[in-house]
XYZ file of C-alpha atoms in Angstrom:
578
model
C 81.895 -101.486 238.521
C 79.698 -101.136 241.616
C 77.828 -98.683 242.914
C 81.119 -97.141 245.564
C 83.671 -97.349 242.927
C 80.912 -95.291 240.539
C 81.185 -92.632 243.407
C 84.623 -92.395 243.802
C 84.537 -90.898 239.995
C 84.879 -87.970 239.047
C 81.519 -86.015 237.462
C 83.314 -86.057 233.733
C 84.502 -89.840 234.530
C 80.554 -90.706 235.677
C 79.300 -89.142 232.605
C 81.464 -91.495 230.691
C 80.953 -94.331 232.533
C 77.128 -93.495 232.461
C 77.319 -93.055 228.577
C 79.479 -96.405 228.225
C 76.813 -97.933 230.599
C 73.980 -96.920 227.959
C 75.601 -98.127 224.855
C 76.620 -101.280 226.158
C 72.727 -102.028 227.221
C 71.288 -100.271 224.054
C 71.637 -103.779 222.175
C 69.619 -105.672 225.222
C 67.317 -102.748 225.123
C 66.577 -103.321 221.299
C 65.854 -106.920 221.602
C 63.756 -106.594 224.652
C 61.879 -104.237 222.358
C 61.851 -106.500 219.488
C 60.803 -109.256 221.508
C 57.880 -107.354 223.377
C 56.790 -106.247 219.523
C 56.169 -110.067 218.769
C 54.472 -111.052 221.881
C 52.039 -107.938 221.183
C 51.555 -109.400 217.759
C 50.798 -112.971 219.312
C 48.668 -111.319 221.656
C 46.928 -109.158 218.963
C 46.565 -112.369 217.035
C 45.124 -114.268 219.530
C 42.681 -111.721 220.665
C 41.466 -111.658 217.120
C 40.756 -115.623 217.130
C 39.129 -115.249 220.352
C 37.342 -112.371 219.503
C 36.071 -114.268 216.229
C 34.988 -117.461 218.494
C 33.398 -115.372 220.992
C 31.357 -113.682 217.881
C 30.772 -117.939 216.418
C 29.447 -118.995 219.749
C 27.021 -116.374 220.310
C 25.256 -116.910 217.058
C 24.952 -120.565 217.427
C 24.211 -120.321 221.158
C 21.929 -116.919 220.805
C 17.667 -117.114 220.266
C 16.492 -116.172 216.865
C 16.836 -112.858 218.126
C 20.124 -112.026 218.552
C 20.240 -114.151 215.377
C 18.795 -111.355 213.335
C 20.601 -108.580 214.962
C 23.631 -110.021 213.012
C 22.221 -108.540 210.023
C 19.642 -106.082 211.429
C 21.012 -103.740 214.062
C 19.131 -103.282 217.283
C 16.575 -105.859 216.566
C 17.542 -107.922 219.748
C 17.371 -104.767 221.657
C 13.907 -103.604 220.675
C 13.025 -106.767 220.474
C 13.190 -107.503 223.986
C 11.862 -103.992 224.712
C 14.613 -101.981 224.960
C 13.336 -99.655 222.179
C 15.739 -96.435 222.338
C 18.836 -98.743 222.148
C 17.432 -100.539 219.066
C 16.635 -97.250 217.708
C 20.125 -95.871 217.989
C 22.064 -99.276 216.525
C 19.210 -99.556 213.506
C 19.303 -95.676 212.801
C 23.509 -95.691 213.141
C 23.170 -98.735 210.318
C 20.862 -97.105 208.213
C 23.193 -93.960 207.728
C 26.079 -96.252 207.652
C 24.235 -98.132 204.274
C 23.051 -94.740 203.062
C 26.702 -93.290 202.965
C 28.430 -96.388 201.716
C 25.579 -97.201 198.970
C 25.734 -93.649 197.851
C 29.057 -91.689 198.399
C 31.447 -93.849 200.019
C 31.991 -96.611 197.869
C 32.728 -94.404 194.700
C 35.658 -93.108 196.835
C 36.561 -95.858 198.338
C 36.608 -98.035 194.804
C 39.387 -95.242 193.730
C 41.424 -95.116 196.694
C 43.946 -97.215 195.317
C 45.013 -94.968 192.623
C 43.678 -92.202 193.351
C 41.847 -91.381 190.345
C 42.306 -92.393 186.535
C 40.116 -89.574 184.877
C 41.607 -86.107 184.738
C 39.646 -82.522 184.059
C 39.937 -81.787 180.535
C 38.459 -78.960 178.062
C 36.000 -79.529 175.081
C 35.704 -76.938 173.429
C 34.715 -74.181 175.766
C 33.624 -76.263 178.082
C 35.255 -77.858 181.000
C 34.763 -81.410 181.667
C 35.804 -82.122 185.468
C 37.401 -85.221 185.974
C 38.489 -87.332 189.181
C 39.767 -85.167 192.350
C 42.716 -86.979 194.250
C 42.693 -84.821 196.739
C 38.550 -85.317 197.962
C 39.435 -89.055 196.792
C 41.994 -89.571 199.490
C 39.920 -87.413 202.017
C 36.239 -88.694 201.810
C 38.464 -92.525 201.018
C 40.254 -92.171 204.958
C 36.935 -91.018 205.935
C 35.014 -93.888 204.846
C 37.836 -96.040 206.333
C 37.162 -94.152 209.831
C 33.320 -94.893 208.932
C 33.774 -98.437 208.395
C 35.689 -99.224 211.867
C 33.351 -96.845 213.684
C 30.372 -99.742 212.365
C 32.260 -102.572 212.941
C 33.046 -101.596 216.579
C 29.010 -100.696 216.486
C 27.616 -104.021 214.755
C 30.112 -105.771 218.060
C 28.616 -103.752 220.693
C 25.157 -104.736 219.363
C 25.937 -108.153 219.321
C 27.342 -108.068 223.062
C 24.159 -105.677 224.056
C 22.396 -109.157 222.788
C 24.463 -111.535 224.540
C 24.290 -109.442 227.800
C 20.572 -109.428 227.247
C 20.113 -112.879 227.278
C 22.037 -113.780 229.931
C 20.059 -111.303 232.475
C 16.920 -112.093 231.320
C 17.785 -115.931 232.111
C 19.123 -114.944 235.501
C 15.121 -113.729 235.969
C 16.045 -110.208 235.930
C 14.484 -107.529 234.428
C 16.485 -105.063 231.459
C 16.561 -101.986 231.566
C 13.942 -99.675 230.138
C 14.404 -96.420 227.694
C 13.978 -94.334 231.026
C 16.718 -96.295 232.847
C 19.029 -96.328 230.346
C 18.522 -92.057 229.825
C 18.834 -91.462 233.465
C 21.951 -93.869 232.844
C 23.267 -91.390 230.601
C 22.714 -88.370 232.641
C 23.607 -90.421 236.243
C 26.531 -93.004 236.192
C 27.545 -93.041 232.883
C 27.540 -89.473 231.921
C 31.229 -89.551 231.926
C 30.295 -91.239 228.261
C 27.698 -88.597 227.491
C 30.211 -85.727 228.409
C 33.169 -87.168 226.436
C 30.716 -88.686 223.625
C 31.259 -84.994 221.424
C 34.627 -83.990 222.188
C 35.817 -87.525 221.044
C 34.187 -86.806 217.930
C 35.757 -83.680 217.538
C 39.237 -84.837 218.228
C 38.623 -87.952 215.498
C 37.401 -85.739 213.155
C 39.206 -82.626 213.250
C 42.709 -84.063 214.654
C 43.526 -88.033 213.929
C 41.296 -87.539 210.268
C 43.624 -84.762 209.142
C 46.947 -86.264 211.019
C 46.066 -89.639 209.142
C 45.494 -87.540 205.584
C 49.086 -85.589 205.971
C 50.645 -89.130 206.509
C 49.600 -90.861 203.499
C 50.355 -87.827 201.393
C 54.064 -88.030 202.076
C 53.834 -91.382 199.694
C 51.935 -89.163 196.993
C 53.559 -87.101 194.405
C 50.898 -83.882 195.512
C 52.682 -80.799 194.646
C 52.164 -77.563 192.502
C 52.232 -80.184 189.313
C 50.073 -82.221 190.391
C 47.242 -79.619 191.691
C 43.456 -81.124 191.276
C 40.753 -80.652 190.047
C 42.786 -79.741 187.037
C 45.267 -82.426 187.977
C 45.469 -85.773 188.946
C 48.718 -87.000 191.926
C 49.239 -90.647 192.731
C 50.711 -92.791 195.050
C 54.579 -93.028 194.843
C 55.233 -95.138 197.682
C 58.856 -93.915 199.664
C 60.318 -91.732 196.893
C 59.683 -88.805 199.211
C 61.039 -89.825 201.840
C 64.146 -91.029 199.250
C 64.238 -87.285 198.066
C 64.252 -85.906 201.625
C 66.695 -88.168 203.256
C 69.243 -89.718 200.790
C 71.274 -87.958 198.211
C 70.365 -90.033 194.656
C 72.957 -90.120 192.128
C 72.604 -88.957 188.601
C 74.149 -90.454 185.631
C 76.832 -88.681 184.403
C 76.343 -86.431 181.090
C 78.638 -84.672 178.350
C 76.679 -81.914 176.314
C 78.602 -79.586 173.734
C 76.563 -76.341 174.521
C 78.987 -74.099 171.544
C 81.574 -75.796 169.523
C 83.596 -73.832 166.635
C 86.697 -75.164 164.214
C 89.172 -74.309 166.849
C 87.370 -75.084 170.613
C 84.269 -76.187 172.070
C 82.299 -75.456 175.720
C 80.665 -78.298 177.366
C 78.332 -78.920 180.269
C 79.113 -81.532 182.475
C 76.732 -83.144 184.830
C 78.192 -85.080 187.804
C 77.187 -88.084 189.763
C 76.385 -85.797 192.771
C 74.409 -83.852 190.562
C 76.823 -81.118 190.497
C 76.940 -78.905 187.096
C 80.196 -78.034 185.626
C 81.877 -76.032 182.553
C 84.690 -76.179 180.541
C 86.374 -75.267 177.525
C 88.552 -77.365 175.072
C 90.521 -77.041 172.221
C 89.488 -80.482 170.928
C 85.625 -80.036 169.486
C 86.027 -83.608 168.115
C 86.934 -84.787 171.126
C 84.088 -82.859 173.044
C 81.393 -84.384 170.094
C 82.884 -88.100 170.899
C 82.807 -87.789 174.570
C 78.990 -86.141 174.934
C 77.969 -89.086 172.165
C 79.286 -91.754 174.168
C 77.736 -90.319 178.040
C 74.593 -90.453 176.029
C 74.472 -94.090 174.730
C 76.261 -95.696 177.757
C 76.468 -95.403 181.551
C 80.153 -93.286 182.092
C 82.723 -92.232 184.643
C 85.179 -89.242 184.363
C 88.248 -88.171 185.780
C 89.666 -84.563 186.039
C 93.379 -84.367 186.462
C 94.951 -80.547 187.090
C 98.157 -79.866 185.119
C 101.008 -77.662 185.908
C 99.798 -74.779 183.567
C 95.675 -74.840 185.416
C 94.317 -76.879 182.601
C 92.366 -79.919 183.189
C 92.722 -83.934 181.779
C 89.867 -84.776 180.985
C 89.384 -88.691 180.624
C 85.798 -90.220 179.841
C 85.389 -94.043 180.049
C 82.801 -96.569 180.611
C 82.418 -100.330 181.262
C 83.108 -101.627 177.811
C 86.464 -100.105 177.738
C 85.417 -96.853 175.204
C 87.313 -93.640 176.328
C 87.975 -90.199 175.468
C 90.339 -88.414 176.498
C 90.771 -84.002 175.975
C 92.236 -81.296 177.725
C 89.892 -78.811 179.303
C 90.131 -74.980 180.915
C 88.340 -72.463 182.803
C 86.490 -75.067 184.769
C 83.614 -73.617 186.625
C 81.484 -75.450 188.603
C 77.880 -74.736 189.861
C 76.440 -76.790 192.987
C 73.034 -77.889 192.326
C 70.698 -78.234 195.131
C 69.702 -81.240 197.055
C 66.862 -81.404 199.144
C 68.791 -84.408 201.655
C 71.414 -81.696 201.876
C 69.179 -79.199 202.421
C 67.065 -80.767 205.181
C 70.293 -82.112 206.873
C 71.608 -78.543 207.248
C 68.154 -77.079 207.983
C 67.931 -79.864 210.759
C 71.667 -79.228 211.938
C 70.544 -75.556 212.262
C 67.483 -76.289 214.024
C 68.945 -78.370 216.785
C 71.428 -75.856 217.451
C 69.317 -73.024 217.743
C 66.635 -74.886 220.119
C 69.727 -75.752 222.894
C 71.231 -71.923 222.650
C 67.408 -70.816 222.760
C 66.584 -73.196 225.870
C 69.687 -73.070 227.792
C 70.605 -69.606 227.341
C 67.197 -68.599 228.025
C 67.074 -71.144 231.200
C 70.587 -69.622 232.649
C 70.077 -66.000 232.194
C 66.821 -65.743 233.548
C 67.876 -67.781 236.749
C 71.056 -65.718 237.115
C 68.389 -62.624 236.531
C 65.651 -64.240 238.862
C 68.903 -64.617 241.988
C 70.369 -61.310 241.515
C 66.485 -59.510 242.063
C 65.781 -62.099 244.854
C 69.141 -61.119 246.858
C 68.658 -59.535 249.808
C 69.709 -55.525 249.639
C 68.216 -55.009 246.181
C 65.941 -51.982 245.997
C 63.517 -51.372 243.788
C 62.591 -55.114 243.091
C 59.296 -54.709 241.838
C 60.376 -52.356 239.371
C 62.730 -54.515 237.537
C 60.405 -57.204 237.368
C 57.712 -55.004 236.324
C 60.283 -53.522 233.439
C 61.001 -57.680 232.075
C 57.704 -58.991 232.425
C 56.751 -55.753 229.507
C 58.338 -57.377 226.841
C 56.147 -60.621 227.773
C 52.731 -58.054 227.742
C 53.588 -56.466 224.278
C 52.390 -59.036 221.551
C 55.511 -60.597 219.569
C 53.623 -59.818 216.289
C 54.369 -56.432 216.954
C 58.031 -55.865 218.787
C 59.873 -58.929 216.614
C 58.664 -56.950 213.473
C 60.137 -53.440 215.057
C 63.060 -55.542 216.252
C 63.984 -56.914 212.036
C 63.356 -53.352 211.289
C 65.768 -51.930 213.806
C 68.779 -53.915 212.929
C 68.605 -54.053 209.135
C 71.108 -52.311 207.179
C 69.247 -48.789 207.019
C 67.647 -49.433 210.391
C 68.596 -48.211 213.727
C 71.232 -49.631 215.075
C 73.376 -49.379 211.973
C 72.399 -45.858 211.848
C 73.459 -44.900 214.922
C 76.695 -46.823 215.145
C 77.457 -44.999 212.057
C 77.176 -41.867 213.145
C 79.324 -42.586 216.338
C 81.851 -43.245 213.694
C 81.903 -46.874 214.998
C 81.421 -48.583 212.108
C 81.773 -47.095 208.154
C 79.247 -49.954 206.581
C 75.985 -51.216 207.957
C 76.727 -54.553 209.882
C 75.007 -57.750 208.176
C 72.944 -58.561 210.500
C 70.622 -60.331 208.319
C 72.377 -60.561 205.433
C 74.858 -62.706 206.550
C 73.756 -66.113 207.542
C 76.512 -66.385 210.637
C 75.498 -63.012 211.842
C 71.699 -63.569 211.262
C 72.099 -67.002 213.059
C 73.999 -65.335 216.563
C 71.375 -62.012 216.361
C 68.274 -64.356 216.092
C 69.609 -66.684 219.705
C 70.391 -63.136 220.801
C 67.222 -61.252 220.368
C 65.235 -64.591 221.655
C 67.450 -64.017 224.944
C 65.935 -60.540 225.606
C 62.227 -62.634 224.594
C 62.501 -65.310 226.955
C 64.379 -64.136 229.893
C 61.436 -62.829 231.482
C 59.667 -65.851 231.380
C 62.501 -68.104 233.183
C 62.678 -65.215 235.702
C 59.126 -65.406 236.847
C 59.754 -69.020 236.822
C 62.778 -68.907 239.159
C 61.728 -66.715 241.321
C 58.361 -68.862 242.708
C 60.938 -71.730 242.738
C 63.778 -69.863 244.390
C 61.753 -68.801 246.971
C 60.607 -72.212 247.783
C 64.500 -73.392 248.792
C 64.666 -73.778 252.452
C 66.635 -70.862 253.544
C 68.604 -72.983 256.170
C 70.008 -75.061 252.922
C 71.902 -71.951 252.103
C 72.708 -71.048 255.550
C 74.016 -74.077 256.371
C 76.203 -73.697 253.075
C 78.018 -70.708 254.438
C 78.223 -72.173 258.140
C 80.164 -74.883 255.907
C 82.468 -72.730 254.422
C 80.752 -72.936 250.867
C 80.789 -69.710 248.585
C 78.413 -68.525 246.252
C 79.662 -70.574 243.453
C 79.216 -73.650 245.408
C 76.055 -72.988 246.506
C 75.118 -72.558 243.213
C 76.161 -75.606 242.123
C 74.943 -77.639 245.259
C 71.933 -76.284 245.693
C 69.352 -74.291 244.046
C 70.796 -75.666 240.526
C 69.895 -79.233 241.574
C 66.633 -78.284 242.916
C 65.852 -75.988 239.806
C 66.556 -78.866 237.322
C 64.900 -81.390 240.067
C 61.577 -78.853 239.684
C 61.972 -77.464 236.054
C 63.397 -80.741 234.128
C 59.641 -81.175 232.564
C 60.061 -77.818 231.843
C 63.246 -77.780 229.994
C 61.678 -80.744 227.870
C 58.796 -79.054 226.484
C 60.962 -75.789 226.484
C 63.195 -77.444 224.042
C 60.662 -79.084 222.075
C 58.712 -75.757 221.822
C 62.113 -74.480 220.342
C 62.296 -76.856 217.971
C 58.713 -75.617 216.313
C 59.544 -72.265 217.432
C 57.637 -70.485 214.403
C 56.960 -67.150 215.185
C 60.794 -65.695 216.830
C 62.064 -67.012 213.232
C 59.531 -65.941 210.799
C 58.891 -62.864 212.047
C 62.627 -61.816 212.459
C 64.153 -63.413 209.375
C 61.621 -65.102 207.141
C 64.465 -67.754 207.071
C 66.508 -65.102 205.096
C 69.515 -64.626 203.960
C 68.469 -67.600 200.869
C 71.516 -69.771 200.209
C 71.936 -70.944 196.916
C 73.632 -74.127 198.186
C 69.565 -74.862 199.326
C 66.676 -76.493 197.711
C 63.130 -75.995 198.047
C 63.573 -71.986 198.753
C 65.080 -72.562 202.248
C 67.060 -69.854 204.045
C 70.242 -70.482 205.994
C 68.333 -69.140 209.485
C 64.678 -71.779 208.628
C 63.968 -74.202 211.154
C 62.226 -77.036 209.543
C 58.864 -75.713 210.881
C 59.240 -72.370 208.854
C 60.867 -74.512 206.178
C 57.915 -76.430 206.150
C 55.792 -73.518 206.028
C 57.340 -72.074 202.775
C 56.588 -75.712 200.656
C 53.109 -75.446 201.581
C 52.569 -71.684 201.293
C 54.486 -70.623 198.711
C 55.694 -73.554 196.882
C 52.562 -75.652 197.279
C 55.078 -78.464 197.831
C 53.038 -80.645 199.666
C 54.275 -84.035 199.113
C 57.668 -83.084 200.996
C 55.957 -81.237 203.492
C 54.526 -84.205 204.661
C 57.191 -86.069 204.669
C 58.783 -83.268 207.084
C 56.192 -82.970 209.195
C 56.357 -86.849 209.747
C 60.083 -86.540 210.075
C 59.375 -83.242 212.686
C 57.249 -85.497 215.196
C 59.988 -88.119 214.784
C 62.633 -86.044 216.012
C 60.655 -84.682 218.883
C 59.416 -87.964 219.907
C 63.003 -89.293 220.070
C 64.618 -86.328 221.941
C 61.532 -86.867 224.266
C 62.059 -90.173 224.909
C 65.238 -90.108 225.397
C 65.754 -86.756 227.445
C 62.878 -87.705 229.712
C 64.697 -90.360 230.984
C 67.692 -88.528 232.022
C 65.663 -85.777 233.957
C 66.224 -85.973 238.075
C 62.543 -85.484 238.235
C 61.550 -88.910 236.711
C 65.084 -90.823 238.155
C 65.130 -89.216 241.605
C 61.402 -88.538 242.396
C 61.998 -88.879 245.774
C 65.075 -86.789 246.233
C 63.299 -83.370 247.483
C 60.386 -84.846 249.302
C-alpha cells in the first residue's frame, strides 16, 4: 500500500494498517538486532586482540623504562621527570596491593559460594561464622576494584608510550606544574566530574549490581546472616516469580474410623482439597500408593453430589472410591500473584495518566476561555492541593472514606445509604476510589501544564477554525489536542512510567489493602509491584524475590519506553510545529 492509498483510510483502518505494518517488520527488526549483537561481539573481540597487540608491541618496542612500569606503576613517568603522575599511578597500586593482599582476596576467594562456615554457639559463647551478605558486597566491590586497576595499569602504560614518542619528536613533557594547571585549565572538565563519578559508581551501579545478583540467591528471612548462611540458586527465583511449578500429586488420610475416612488431597496446581469417603481402605490404598509412585486423579460428579474418585499411575495401579463434601482451598502462587499484581498495575498507571492528562486539559480550556471571571481564583483553589504535602491529605483522605469515616457517616445520615460503602474493603471499590482520588491529586498539575501550552497556540489557528465552519469539538480534535500531545508526548512517557512506581498515592491510601487470600507473599488486591515490593523487603524480609521484581520492574519500564517513545509525534514529526 502506498503512501495515498494509506490516506484515503480511515483513522481506525490506519491504526490497523499501522499495527499490521509493525508486526509484519517485527521479525526483520529482530534479526537486524540479532545480527548487530554479533558484529558488536566481533568488534568487541577484535578490539580485545588489538588492544592485547598494542599492549605486546609497546613492551618489546618501549626503553627499559616503560619496561618496568609494567610491573611498577608510574616508574616511566617519574622516571622521565614527571614526578606527580608517577606518584599518583605508584600510590593508586600500592592501595590496590594493600586491599587485595589484605581484605579483598578473602572475599573474593568465597564469592563463589558465598560462604561455607556458619555462626554457631559453644557453650555461651557465640562463634561468628562466614557473612554472605558482606561476602557478596566487599566480593562486587573488589570486582569494581580490580577493573578500576586494570583500566589504571593501561593508562600508565599509554602515559609511557605517549612519553616516548614526544620526547623523540625533541619535545619537552610536561612538568608537575603543567600538568596541575592542566587540571584546573583545559581539563578541569575531568577534575569537576572526577568525584561525582565516584559517587555515582559507588553509591548507584555498586548497589544496582548487588540487587541483581541477589535475585539468583536464596536471601530471605531463612537465610538471614550473620546467623545464617544464603547461596547462589541460579534462576529458581525468577522460576518462582514467573512460571507456575507443578507439584506432585498427594493422598493423606488426615481421620479415618471403621465406617469413613477424610483425606487431603494435594493437586498438580498446588491446589488443596478435602473429602470424605465411606471406603477407609480405599482412602489407606490410595494415600500409600501417591506416596511410593508419581499419580494422576480424576474426579467425576454423580447425580446424588458425590464424587468418583479414581487414582492411577503409570504402571497401571489404581484405586478407585467414592468421595463427598469436597472442599477445596486455593493455595497461593507467587507467578499468579505477580501476574495479577502486574495486570493491576498497568491498569491503574493508564487510568492515572490519561484521566489525569484529559481532565486537567478540559480544566486548563474551560479557565482559559474568554468570559470566565475570577480566573485566578480557581487556579489558586487547584494548585492548594499541590502546596499541602501528600503525607498529610492522602492519610486524611483513607480516613475520610473508611467505613466509620466521613463520607459514610454523612451519607448515612441523609438516609442515603443503611451500611457503610466498602470503599476499601472491597478490592473493586478500593481499585475505582484509589484512580478517583489520584484525579483530584493530579489535575492540578496537568492544568498548570496546559495552560502555558494553551496559551502558546496561535490564536488565528482557532480563528481560522470557526471562519471554516469547525465547532468546538473539531477544534479540539484538530488542534490544540495535536499540538498538546506534539508538546507533552515526553511528558505522558515519564507520566506513565512515574505511575507505574507510583508509591506514595497507593501506600498511603490503601497499604495495598483489602489482602486477598488468592495472593502470595502478603500482597493486597490494590499493590502495585513497587508497594508489593516494598512489603517483601520490609516486612517479609523477602529479599531474594524482591530482586527479582525489581529487575523485572526496570524491564517493564524499559520496554513500554522503548516502545511508546517511538510512537510519540514529538520524536516522528519533529518538524511538524516548527
Amino acid at each position: 500500500m502506498n503512501d495515498l492509498d494509506f490516506l484515503r483510510l480511515s483513522k481506525p483502518q490506519q491504526f490497523v494498517q499501522k499495527l499490521k505494518r509493525f508486526f509484519l517488520s517485527l521479525p526483520r527488526k529482530l534479526a537486524g538486532a540479532l545480527k548487530g549483537l554479533v558484529m558488536r561481539l566481533v568488534g568487541l573481540v577484535r578490539g580485545l586482540g588489538s588492544f592485547l597487540a598494542d599492549l605486546g608491541r609497546t613492551y618489546v618496542k618501549g626503553d627499559w623504562k616503560t619496561k618496568v612500569s609494567y610491573t611498577v606503576m608510574g616508574f616511566g613517568s617519574a622516571a622521565r621527570g614527571q614526578w606527580l603522575r608517577g606518584l599518583l599511578f605508584f600510590v593508586f597500586q600500592t592501595v590496590f596491593n594493600l586491599y587485595i593482599w589484605f581484605f579483598g582476596r578473602t572475599y573474593l576467594g568465597k564469592l563463589a559460594t558465598l560462604g561455607t562456615v556458619e555462626t554457631a554457639k559453644k557453650g555461651r559463647v557465640t562463634v561468628y561464622g562466614d557473612n554472605s551478605f558482606l561476602i557478596l558486597l566487599y566480593g562486587v566491590l573488589t570486582i569494581f576494584f580490580i577493573a578500576a586497576f586494570i583500566y589504571t595499569w593501561y593508562v600508565n602504560i599509554k602515559q609511557n608510550k605517549l612519553s616516548e614518542m614526544v620526547l623523540k619528536s625533541g619535545r619537552k613533557l610536561k612538568s608537575a606544574r603543567d600538568d596541575m594547571a592542566s587540571l584546573l585549565d583545559t581539563q578541569f572538565h575531568k577534575t569537576l566530574l572526577a568525584l561525582p563519578t565516584l559517587g555515582v559508581t559507588v553509591f548507584t551501579i555498586l548497589p544496582i549490581i548487588f540487587m541483581i545478583l541477589v535475585a539468583f540467591t536464596n536471601y530471605d528471612n531463612q537465610h538471614q546472616p550473620p546467623g545464617k548462611l544464603f547461596t547462589w540458586v541460579g534462576t529458581a527465583n525468577f522460576e518462582t516469580l514467573l512460571t507456575s511449578p507443578e507439584s506432585d500429586v498427594r493422598f493423606e488420610v488426615t481421620s479415618s474410623t471403621a465406617d469413613s475416612a477424610m483425606l487431603t488431597i494435594t493437586a498438580k496446581n498446588g491446589d488443596i482439597l478435602t473429602v470424605n469417603t465411606a471406603d477407609p481402605a480405599a482412602a489407606v490404598e490410595a494415600a500409600a500408593l501417591t506416596q511410593n509412585s508419581k499419580t494422576e486423579f480424576t474426579l467425576t460428579q454423580q447425580a446424588d453430589g458425590s464424587y468418583q474418585i479414581e487414582v492411577f499411575n503409570e504402571a497401571g495401579e489404581s484405586v478407585s472410591f467414592v468421595g463427598k463434601d469436597l472442599q477445596t482451598v486455593k493455595t497461593p502462587s507467587f507467578s499468579y500473584t505477580f501476574r495479577q499484581v502486574l495486570l493491576w498495575t498497568l491498569i491503574w498507571a493508564f487510568f492515572a495518566t490519561f484521566l489525569n492528562y484529559f481532565l486537567g486539559m478540559l480544566v486548563a480550556i474551560m479557565i482559559n476561555k474568554k468570559g470566565i471571571r475570577f480566573k485566578k481564583l480557581w487556579r489558586t483553589i487547584l494548585v492548594m492541593t499541590i502546596a499541602i504535602p501528600q503525607f498529610i491529605s492522602l492519610l486524611y483522605v483513607s480516613k475520610m472514606f473508611a467505613a466509620d469515616g466521613l463520607v459514610n457517616g454523612m451519607l448515612m445520615n441523609w438516609g442515603w445509604i443503611s451500611q457503610p460503602l466498602p470503599f476499601w474493603t472491597d478490592p473493586s471499590w478500593a481499585r475505582v476510589t484509589i484512580i478517583a482520588i489520584n484525579v483530584w491529586i493530579g489535575i492540578p498539575y496537568l492544568m498548570l501544564i496546559a495552560t502555558g501550552i494553551l496559551m502558546n497556540i496561535p490564536a488565528d489557528l482557532y480563528e481560522s477554525a470557526r471562519i471554516d465552519g469547525a465547532n468546538a469539538f473539531q477544534t479540539y480534535m484538530k488542534i490544540t489536542l495535536p499540538y498538546m500531545l506534539f508538546v507533552t508526548g515526553p511528558y505522558l512517557l515519564t507520566s506513565f512510567t512515574s505511575n507505574i512506581n507510583n508509591f506514595n498515592v497507593i501506600f498511603l491510601l490503601s497499604q495495598g489493602k483489602p489482602l486477598g487470600l488468592e495472593l502470595a507473599g502478603n500482597a493486597g488486591t490494590t499493590d502495585l509491584l513497587i508497594t508489593w515490593l516494598y512489603k517483601m523487603t520490609v516486612t517479609d524480609s523477602n529479599y531474594k524475590l524482591a530482586a527479582v521484581m525489581g529487575i523485572l520492574v526496570f524491564v517493564v519500564c524499559a520496554v513500554i519506553n522503548l516502545v511508546v517513545y517511538n510512537f510519540i509525534p514529538s520524536v516522528k514529526n519533529e518538524e511538524d510545529f516548527q
